[in-house]
PDB file of C-alpha atoms and ligand atoms in Angstrom:
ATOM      1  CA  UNK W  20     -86.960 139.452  93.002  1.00 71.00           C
ATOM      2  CA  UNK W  21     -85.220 137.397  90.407  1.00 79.00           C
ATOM      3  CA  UNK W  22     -83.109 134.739  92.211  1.00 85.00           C
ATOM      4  CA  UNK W  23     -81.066 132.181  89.858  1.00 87.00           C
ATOM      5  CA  UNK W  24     -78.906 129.594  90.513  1.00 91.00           C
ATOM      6  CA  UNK W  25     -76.045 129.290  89.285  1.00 93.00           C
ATOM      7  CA  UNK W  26     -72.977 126.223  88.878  1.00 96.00           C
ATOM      8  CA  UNK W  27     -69.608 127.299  88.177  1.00 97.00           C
ATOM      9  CA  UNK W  28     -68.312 125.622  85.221  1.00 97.00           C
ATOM     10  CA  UNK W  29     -64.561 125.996  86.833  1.00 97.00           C
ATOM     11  CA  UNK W  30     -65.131 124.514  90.050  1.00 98.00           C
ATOM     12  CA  UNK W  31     -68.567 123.093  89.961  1.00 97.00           C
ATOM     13  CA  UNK W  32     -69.279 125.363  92.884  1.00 97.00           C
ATOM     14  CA  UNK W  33     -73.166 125.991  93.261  1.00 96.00           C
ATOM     15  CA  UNK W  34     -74.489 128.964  94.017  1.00 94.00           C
ATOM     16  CA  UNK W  35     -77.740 131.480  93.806  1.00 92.00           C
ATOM     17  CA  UNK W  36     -77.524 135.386  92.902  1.00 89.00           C
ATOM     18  CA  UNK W  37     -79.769 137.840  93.138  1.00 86.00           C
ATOM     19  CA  UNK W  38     -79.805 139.225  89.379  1.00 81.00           C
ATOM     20  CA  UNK W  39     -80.601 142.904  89.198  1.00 81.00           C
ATOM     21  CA  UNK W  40     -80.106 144.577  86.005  1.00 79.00           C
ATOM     22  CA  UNK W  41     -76.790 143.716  84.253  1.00 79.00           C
ATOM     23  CA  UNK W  42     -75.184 141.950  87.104  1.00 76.00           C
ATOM     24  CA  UNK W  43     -73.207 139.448  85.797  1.00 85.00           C
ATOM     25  CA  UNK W  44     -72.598 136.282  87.612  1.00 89.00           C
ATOM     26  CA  UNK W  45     -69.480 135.375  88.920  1.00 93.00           C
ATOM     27  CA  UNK W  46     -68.758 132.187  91.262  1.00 96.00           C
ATOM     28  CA  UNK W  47     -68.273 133.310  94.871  1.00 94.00           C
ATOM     29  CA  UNK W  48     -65.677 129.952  95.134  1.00 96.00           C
ATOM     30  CA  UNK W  49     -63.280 130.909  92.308  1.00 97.00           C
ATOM     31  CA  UNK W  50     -64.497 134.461  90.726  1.00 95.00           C
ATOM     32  CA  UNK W  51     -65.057 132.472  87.064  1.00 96.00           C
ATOM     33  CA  UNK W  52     -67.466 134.067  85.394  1.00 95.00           C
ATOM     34  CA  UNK W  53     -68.152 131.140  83.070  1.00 96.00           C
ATOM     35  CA  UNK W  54     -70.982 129.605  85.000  1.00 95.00           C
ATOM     36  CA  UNK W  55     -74.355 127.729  83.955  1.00 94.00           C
ATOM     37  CA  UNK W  56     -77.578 129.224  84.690  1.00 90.00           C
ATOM     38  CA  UNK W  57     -80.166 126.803  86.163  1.00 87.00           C
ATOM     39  CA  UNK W  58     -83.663 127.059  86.526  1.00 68.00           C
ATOM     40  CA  UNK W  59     -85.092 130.079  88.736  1.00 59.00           C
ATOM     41  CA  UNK W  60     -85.947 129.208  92.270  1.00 53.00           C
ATOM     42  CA  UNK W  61     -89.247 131.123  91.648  1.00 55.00           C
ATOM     43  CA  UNK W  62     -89.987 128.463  88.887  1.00 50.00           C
ATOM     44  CA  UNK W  63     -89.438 125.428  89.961  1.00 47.00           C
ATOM     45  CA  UNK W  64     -89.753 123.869  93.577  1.00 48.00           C
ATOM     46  CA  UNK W  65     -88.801 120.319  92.887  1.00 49.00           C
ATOM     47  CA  UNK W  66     -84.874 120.247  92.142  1.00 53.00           C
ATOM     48  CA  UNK W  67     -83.207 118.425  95.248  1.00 52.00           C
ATOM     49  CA  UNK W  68     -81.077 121.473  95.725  1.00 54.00           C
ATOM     50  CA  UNK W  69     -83.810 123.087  96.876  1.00 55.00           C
ATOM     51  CA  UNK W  70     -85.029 121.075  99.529  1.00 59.00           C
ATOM     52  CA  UNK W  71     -83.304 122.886 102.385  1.00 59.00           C
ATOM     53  CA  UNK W  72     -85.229 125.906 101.330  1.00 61.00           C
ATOM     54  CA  UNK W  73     -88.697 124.288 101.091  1.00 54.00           C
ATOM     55  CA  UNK W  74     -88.139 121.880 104.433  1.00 61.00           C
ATOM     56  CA  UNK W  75     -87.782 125.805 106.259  1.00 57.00           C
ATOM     57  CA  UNK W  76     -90.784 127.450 104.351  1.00 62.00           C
ATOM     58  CA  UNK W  77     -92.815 124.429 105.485  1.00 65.00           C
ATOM     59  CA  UNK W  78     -91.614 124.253 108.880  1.00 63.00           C
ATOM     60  CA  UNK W  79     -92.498 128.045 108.606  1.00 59.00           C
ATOM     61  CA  UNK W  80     -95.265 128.041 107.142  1.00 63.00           C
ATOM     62  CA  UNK W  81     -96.707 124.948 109.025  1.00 62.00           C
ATOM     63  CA  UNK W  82     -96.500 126.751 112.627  1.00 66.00           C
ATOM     64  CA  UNK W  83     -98.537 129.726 110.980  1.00 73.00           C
ATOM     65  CA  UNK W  84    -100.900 127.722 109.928  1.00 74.00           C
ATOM     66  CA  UNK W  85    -100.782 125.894 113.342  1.00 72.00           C
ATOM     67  CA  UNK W  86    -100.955 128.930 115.294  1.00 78.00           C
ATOM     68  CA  UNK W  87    -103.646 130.232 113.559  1.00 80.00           C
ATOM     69  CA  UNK W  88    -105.734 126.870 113.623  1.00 79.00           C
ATOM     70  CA  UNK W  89    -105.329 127.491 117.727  1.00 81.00           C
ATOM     71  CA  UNK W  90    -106.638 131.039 117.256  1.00 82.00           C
ATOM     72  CA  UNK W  91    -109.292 130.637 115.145  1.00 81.00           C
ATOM     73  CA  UNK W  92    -110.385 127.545 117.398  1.00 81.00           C
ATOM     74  CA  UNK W  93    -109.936 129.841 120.751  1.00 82.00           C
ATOM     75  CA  UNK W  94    -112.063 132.568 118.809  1.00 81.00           C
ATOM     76  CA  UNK W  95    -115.091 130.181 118.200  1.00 80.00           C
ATOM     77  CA  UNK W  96    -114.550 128.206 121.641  1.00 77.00           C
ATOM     78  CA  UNK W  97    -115.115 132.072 123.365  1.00 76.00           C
ATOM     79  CA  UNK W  98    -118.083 132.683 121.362  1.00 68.00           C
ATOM     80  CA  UNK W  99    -120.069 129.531 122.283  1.00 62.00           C
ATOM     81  CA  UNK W 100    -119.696 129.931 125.842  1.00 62.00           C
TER      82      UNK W 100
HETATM   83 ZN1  LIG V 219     -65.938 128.529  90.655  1.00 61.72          ZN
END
């Protein structure tokens, strides 16, 4: 789904908005609809904004990986015995 982010040009409020079809965007803070489109969170995954966002997908992401490590490990560790 396309996700941009937004800064209002009014009150330099940030924000992201799920843009379906003709929405137009319009800052939560102060209802301006003069904002600035930045990049696409799908795009990009290095702005500073964003770090929030990747620290949780990591964190996430990490204790899958984690998890299945331990699963994968118990799996073989039945089989040899
Ligand atoms: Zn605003």
């Amino acid at each position: 789904m396309p996700i941009y982010e937004y800064e209002c040009r009014e009150c330099d409020h940030p924000f992201e908005l799920l843009v379906l079809g003709a929405t137009t965007a319009a800052c939560p803070a102060c209802e301006a609809t003069d904002v600035e489109k930045l990049v696409s969170l799908s795009s990009s995954s290095s702005d500073s904004s964003r770090r929030r966002n990747i620290s949780l997908a990591r964190k996430y992401g990490g204790k899958d990986e984690i998890e299945k490590a331990h699963a994968e490990h118990d799996a073989r560790h039945k089989h040899s015995h």
